[in-house]
Short mmCIF file of C-alpha atoms and ligand atoms in Angstrom, two decimals:
data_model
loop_
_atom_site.label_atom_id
_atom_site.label_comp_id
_atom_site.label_asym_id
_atom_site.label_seq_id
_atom_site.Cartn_x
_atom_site.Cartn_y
_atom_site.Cartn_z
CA UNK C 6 87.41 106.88 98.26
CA UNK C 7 87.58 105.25 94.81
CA UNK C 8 87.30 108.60 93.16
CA UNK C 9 90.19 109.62 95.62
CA UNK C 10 92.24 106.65 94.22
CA UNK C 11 90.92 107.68 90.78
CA UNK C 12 92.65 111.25 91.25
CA UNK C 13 95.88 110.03 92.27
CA UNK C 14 96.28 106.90 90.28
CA UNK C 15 97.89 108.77 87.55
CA UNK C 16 100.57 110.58 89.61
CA UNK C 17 104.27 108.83 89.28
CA UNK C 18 105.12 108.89 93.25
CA UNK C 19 108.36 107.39 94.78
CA UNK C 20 109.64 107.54 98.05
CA UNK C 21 110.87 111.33 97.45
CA UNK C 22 110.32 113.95 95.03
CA UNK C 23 106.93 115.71 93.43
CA UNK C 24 104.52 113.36 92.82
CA UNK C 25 104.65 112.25 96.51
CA UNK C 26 104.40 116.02 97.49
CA UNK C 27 101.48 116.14 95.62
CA UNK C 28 99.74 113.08 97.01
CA UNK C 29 100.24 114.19 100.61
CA UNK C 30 98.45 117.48 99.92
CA UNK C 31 95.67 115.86 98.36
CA UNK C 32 94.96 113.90 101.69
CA UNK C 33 96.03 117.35 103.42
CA UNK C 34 93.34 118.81 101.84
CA UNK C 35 91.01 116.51 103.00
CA UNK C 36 92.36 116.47 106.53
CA UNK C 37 92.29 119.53 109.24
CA UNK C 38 95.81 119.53 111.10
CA UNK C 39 97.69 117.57 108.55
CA UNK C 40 100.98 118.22 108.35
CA UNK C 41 103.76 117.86 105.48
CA UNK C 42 107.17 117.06 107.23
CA UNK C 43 110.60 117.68 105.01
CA UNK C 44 113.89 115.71 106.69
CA UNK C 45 117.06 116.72 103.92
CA UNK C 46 118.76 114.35 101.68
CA UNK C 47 121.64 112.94 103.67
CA UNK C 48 120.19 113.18 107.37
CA UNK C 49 121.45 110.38 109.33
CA UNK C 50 118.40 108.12 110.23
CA UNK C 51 119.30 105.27 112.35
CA UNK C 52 121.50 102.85 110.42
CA UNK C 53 119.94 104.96 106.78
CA UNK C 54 120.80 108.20 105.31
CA UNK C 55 118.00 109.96 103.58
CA UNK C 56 118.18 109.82 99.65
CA UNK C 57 118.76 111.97 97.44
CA UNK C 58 115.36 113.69 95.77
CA UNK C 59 114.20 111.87 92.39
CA UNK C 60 112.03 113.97 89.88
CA UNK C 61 111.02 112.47 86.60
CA UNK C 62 109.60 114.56 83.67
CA UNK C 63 109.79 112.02 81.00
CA UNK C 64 111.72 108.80 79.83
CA UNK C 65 111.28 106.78 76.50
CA UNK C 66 113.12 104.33 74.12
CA UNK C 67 112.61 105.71 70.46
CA UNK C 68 114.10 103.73 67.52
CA UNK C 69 116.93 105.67 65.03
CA UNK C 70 113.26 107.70 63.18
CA UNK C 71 112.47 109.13 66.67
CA UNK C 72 109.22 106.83 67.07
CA UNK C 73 108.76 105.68 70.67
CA UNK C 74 108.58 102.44 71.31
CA UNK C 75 108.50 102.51 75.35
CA UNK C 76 107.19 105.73 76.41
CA UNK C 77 106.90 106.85 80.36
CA UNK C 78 103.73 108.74 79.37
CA UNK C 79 101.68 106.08 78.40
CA UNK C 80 102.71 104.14 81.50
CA UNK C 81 104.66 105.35 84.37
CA UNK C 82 105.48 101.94 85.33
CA UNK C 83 107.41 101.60 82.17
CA UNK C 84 110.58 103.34 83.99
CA UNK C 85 112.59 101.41 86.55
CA UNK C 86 111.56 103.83 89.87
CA UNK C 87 114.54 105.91 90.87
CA UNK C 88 116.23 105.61 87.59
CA UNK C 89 119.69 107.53 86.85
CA UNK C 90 119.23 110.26 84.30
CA UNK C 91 120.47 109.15 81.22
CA UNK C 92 120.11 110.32 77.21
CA UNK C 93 122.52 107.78 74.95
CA UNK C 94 122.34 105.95 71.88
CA UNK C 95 122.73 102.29 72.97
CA UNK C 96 122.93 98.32 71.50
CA UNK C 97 119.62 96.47 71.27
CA UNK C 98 121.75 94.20 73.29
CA UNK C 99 122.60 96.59 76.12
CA UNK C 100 118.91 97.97 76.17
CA UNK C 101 117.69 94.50 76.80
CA UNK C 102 120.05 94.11 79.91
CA UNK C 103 117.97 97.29 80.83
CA UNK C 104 114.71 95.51 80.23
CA UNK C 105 112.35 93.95 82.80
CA UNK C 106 109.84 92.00 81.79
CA UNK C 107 107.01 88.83 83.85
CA UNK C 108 107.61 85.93 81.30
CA UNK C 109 104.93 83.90 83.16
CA UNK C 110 102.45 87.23 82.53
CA UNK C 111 103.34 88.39 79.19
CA UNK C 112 100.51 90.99 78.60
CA UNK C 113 101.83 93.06 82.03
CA UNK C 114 103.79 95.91 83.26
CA UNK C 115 106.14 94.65 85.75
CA UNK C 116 107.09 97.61 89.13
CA UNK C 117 110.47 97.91 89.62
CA UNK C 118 112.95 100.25 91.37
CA UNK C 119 115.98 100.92 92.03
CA UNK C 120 116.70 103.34 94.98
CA UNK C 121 119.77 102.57 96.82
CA UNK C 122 121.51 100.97 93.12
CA UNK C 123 122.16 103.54 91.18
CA UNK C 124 120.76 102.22 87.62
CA UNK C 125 118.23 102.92 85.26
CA UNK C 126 115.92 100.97 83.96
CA UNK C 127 112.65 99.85 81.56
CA UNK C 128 109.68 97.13 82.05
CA UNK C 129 107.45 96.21 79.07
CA UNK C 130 105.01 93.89 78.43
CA UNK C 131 106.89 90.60 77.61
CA UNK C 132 104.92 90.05 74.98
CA UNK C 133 106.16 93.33 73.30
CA UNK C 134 109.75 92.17 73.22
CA UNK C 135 109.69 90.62 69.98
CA UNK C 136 108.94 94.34 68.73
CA UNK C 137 112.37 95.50 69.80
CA UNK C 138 114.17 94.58 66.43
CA UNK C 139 116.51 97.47 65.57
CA UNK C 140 120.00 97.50 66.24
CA UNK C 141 120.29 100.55 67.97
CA UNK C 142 117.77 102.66 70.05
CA UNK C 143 117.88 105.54 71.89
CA UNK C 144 117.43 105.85 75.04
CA UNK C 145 116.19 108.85 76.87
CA UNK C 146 115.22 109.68 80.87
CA UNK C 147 114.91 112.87 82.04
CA UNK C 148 115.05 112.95 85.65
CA UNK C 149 117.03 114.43 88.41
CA UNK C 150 118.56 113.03 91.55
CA UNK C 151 119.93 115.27 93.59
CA UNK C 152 119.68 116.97 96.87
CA UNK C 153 116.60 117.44 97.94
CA UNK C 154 114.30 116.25 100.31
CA UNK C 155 111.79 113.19 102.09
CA UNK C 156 108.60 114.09 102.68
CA UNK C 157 106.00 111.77 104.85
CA UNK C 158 102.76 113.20 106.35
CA UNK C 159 101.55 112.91 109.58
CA UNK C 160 98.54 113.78 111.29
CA UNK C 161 97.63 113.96 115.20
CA UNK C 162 94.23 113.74 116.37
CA UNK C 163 94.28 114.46 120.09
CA UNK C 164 92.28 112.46 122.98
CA UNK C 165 91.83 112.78 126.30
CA UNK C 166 94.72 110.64 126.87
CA UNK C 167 98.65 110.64 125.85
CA UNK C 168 98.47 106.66 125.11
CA UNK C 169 98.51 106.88 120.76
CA UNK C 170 97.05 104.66 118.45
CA UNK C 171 99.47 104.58 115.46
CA UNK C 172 98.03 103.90 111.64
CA UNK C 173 100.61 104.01 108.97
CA UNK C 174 100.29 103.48 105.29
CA UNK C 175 102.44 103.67 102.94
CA UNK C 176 102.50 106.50 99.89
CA UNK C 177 105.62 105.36 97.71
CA UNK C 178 104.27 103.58 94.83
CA UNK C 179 103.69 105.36 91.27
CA UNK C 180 100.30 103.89 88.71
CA UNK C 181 99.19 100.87 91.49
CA UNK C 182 96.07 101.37 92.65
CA UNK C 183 95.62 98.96 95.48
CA UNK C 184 99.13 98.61 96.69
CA UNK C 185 99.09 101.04 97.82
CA UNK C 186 96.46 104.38 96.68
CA UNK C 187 93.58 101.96 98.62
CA UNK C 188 95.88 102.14 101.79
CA UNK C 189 96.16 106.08 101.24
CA UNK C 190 92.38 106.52 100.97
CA UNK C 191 91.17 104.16 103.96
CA UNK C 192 93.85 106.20 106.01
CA UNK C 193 92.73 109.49 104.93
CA UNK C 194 88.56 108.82 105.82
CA UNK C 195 89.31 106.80 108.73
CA UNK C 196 91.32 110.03 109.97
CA UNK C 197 88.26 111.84 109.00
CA UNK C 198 86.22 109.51 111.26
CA UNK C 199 88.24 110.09 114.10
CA UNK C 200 88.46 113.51 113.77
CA UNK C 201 84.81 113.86 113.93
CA UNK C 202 84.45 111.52 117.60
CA UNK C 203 83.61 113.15 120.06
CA UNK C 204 85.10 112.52 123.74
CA UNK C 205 87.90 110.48 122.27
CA UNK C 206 90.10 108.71 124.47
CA UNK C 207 93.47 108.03 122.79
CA UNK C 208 95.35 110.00 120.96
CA UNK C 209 95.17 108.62 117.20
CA UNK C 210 98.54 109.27 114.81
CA UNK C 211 98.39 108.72 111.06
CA UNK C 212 101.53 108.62 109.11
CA UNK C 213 101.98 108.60 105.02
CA UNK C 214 104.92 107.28 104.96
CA UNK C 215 107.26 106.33 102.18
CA UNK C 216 107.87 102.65 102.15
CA UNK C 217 111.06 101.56 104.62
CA UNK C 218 113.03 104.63 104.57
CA UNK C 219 110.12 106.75 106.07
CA UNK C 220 109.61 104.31 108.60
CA UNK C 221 112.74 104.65 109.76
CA UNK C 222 113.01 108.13 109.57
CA UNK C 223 109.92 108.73 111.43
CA UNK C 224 111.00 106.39 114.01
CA UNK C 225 114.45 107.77 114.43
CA UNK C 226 113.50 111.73 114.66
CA UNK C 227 109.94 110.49 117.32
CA UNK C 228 111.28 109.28 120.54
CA UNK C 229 108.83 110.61 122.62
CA UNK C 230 106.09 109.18 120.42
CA UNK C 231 107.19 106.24 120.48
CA UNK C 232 107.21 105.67 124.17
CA UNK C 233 103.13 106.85 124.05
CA UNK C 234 102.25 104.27 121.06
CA UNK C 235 99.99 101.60 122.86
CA UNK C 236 100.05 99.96 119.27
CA UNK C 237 98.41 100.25 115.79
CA UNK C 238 98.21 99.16 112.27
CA UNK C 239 99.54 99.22 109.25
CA UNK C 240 96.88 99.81 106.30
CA UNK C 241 97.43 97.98 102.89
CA UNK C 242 95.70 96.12 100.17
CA UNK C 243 92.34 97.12 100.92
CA UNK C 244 90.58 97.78 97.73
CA UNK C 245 90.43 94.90 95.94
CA UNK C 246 88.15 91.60 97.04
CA UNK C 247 89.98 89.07 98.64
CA UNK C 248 89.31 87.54 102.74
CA UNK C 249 91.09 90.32 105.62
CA UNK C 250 93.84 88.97 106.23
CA UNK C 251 95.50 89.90 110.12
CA UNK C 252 99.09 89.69 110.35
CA UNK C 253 99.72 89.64 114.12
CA UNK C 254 102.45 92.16 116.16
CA UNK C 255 105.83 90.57 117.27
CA UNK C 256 104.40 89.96 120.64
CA UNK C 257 101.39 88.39 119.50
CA UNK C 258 99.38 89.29 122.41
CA UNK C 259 99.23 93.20 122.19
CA UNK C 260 95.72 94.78 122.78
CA UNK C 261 95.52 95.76 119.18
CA UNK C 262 95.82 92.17 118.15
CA UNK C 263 92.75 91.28 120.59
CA UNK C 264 90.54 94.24 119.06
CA UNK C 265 91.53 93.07 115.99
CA UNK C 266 90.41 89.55 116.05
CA UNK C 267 87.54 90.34 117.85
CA UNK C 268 86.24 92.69 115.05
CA UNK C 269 87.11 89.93 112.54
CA UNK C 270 85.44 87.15 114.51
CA UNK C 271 82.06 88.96 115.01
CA UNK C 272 81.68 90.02 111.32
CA UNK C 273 80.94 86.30 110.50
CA UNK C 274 83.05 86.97 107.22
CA UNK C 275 86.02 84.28 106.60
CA UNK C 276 89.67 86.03 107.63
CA UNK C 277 92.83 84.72 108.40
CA UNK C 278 95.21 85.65 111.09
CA UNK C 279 99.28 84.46 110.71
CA UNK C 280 102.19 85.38 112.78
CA UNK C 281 104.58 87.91 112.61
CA UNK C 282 107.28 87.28 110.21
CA UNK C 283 110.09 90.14 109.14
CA UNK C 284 108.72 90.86 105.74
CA UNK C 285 106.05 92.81 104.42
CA UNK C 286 105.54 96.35 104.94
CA UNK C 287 106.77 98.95 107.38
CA UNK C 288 105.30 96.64 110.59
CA UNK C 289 108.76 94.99 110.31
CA UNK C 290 110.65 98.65 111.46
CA UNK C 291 107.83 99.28 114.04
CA UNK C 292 108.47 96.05 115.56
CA UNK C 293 112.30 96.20 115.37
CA UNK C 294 113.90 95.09 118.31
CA UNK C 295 114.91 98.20 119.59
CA UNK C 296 111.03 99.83 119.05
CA UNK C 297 109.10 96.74 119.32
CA UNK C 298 106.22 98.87 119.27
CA UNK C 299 103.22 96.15 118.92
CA UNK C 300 101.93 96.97 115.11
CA UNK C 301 100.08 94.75 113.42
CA UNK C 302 99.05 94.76 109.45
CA UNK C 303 95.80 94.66 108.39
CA UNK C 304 94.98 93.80 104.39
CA UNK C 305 92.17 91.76 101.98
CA UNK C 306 94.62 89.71 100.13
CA UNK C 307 98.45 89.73 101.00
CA UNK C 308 101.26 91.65 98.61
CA UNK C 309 102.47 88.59 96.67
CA UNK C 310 99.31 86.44 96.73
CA UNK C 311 97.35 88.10 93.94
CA UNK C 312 98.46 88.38 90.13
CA UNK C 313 97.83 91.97 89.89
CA UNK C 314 100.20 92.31 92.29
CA UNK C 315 103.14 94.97 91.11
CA UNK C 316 101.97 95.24 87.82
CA UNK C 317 100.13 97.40 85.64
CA UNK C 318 96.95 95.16 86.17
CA UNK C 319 97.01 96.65 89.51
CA UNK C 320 94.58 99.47 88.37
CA UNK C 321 91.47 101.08 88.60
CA UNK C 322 89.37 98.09 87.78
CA UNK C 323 91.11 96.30 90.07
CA UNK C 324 90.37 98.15 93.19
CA UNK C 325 86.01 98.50 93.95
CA UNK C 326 84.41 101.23 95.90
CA UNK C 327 82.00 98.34 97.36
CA UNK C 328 85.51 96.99 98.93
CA UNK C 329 87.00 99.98 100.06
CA UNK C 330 83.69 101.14 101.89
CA UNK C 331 83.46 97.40 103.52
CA UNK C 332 87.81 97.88 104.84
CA UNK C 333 86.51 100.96 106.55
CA UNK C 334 83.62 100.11 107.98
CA UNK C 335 86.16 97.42 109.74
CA UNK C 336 88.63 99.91 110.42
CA UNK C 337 86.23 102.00 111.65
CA UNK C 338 84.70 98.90 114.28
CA UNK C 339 88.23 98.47 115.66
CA UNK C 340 88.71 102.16 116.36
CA UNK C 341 85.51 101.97 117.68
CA UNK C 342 86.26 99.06 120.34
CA UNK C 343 89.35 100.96 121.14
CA UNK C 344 87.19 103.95 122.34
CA UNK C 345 84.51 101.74 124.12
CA UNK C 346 86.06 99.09 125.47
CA UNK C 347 86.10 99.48 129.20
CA UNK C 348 89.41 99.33 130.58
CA UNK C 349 90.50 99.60 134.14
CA UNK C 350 93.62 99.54 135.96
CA UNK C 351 94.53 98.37 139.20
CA UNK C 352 95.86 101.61 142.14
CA UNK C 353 97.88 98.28 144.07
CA UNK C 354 99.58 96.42 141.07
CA UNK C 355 102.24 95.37 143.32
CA UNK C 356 101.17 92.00 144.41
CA UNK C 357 97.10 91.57 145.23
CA UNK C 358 95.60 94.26 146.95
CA UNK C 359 94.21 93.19 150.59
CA UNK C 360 90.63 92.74 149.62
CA UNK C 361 89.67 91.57 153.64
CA UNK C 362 90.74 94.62 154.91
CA UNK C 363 88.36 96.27 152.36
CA UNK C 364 85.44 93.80 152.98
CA UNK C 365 85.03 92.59 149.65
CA UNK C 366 85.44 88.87 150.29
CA UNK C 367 81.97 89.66 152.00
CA UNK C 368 80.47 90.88 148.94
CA UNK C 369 81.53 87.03 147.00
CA UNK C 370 79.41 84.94 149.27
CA UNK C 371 76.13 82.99 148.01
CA UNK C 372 76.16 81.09 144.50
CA UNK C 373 78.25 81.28 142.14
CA UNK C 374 80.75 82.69 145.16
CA UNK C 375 83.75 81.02 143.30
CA UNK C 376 83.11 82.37 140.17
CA UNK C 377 83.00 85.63 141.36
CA UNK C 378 86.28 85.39 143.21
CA UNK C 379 87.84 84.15 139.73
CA UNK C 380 86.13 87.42 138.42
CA UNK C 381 88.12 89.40 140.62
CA UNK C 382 91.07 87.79 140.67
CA UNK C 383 91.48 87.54 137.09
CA UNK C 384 90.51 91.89 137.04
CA UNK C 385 93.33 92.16 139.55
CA UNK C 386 95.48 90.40 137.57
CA UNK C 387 95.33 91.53 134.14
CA UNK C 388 94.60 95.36 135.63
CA UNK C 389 97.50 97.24 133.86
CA UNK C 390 95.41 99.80 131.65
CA UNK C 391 96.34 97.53 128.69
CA UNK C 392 93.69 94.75 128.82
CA UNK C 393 89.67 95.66 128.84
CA UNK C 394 86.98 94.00 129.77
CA UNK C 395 86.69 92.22 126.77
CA UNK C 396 90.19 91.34 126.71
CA UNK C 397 89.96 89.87 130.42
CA UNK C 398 86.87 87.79 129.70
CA UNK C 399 88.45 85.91 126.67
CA UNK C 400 90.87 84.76 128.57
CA UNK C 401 89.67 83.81 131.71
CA UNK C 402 86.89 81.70 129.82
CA UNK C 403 84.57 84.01 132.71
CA UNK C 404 81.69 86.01 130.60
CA UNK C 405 81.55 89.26 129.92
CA UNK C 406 78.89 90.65 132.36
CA UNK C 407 81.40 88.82 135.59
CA UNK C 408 84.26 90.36 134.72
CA UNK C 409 83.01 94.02 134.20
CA UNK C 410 80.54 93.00 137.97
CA UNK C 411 83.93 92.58 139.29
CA UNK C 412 85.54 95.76 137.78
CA UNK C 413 82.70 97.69 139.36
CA UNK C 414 82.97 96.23 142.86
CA UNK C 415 86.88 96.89 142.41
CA UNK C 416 86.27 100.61 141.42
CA UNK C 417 83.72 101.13 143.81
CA UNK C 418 86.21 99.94 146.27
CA UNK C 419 88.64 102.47 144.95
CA UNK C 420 91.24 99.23 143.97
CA UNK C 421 90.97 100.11 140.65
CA UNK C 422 90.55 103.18 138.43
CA UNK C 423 89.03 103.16 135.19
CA UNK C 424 91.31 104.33 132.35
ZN1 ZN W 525 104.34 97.38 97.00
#
């Protein structure tokens, strides 16, 4: 995975054009049924439009002898992402209006971009400012944006059932390693993983997405998808060390939230779970009130909480192999309890079931009577092919082995079928 990241931390990606091509067939290569999909510049997606494609072949500032003094090739984080084309003499005053710099960490490359404000753009190293001392500079980028395309990827794994798990990563960002290349590699093994389970029961989806717009173009043009997704993740931040951090789905309560904290509470390992909030990555369009489709995000430390964060320290140091292999050996558990987990659901969901009739109060007698009653109550209940066993258990305070005693007697009975 870390040599994967390694291979692809050079590329300058954005949310359309080449680099981002070539990124999805490097985890096409790795993946058997992967597919690139290609929705035009100016498609109508939801309330969005798709962008025009941006290419960039090279972008400096030189001073009036032709030496460059910010140079795209050293650094592709030197360019403002989505920059106009542009190839002028300008002011050392005007360039500085066109220079982005992190005061409070003077020895980085801030990320920027620009895609819906039609600018251009440089970020140095604060602490290189002083350098800029010439009156006049020229100013170079050589990049198109034009018609073109958005490209995401997308990969199906079938099971023996419709109901889809959805994991979705984003592939927008040019030289940062673990926002988001560590998000791109834990997608593209844990796909392998699944791939090679046998007797799966859901359906898994994997998208490489570009950030926001490919959400929402994914969304928009998958309607029938949508109405299969039983929930998912979105994949971030997990290369470099930090606690997992859960942010929960919009609901709260969705069956990928239980799996999740279930697979974080048995490690023994410190995380942290907080609510949904509207920011963040693309969880905010999946949970959208007209989608509300119950993803959650799953990351080591939070975008924003570590200094790395959108900068050029964001790099191959940054991001460990010893981390990467620890996120997907949790990614892996939770995909795992998703398979395993035995779930039932109840034939008579329409008020209880008559369980006289079928002579199971007879089977409850002797001790512990009551608590087996609860057992099957609480199975009844919470039999709608979304909760397991597990599930049921936690929140009846009943333990495990009752719950799944009384799923048996129900699907003996023929009450309940197992999903
Ligand atoms: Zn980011």
């Amino acid at each position: 995975m870390h040599d994967f990241v390694r291979e692809l931390y050079p590329l300058c990606r954005s949310i359309t054009g080449e680099g981002l091509r070539i990124t999805l067939s490097a985890a096409g290569r790795r993946l058997e049924g992967f597919e690139v999909r290609s929705v035009p510049s100016g498609t109508r997606v939801n309330d969005w439009e798709v962008p025009d494609e941006w290419n960039i072949r090279d972008a400096f500032v030189a001073d009036v002898h032709g030496d460059r003094v910010i140079d795209f090739k050293r650094h592709n984080l030197h360019v403002v992402n989505y920059s106009t084309p542009v190839r002028r003499r300008v002011t050392r005053d005007e360039l500085i209006e066109h220079v982005h710099t992190l005061p409070d960490r003077p020895g980085l490359i801030p990320y920027r971009t620009t895609y819906y404000d039609r600018t251009w753009g440089f970020c140095l190293e604060h602490e290189r400012l002083p350098e800029l001392t010439e009156p006049e500079y020229d100013v170079v980028i050589d990049a198109t944006l034009e018609p073109g395309e958005l490209n995401y990827g997308e990969l199906v794994v079938p099971g023996a059932m419709e109901r889809e798990v959805l994991i979705s990563t984003h592939v927008c960002h040019p030289s940062l390693a673990n926002d988001n290349l560590s998000g791109v590699a834990l997608a593209v093994w844990l796909a392998q993983y699944v791939l090679g389970l046998e007797g799966r029961r859901y359906t898994y989806r994997f998208l490489f997405i570009p950030g926001t717009i490919g959400a929402i173009t994914w969304l928009s043009l998958n309607p029938a998808a949508i109405s299969r997704t039983l929930g998912g993740l979105v994949v971030a931040l997990v290369g470099a060390p930090g606690p997992f951090h859960y942010k929960a789905t919009s609901v709260g309560d969705a069956r990928i939230d239980r799996v999740v904290r279930r697979t974080l509470g048995t490690r023994g390992a410190e995380f942290v779970e907080r609510p949904f909030h509207p920011y963040g990555y693309d969880e905010r369009q999946y949970n959208s009130p007209g989608y509300r489709l119950p993803i959650g995000s799953l990351t080591r430390t939070p975008h924003g909480e570590f200094p790395e964060y959108h900068t050029s320290a964001d790099n191959l140091d940054l991001v460990k192999a010893e981390t990467l292999g620890e996120s997907l050996d949790v990614f892996t558990e939770i995909v795992r309890r998703f398979e395993s987990e035995r779930v039932v659901r109840s034939r008579y969901p329409f008020g209880e079931p008559q369980l006289g009739r079928r002579g199971l109060y007879d089977r409850l007698g002797g001790a512990g009577a009551t608590d087996r009653r609860m057992a099957m109550l609480w199975v009844l209940n919470q039999a709608d092919g979304d909760h397991s066993v597990d599930d049921i258990a936690e929140r009846s305070g009943l333990s495990r082995e009752a719950i799944d005693a009384a799923a048996t007697i129900l699907a003996d009975a023929g009450v309940v079928t197992e999903v």
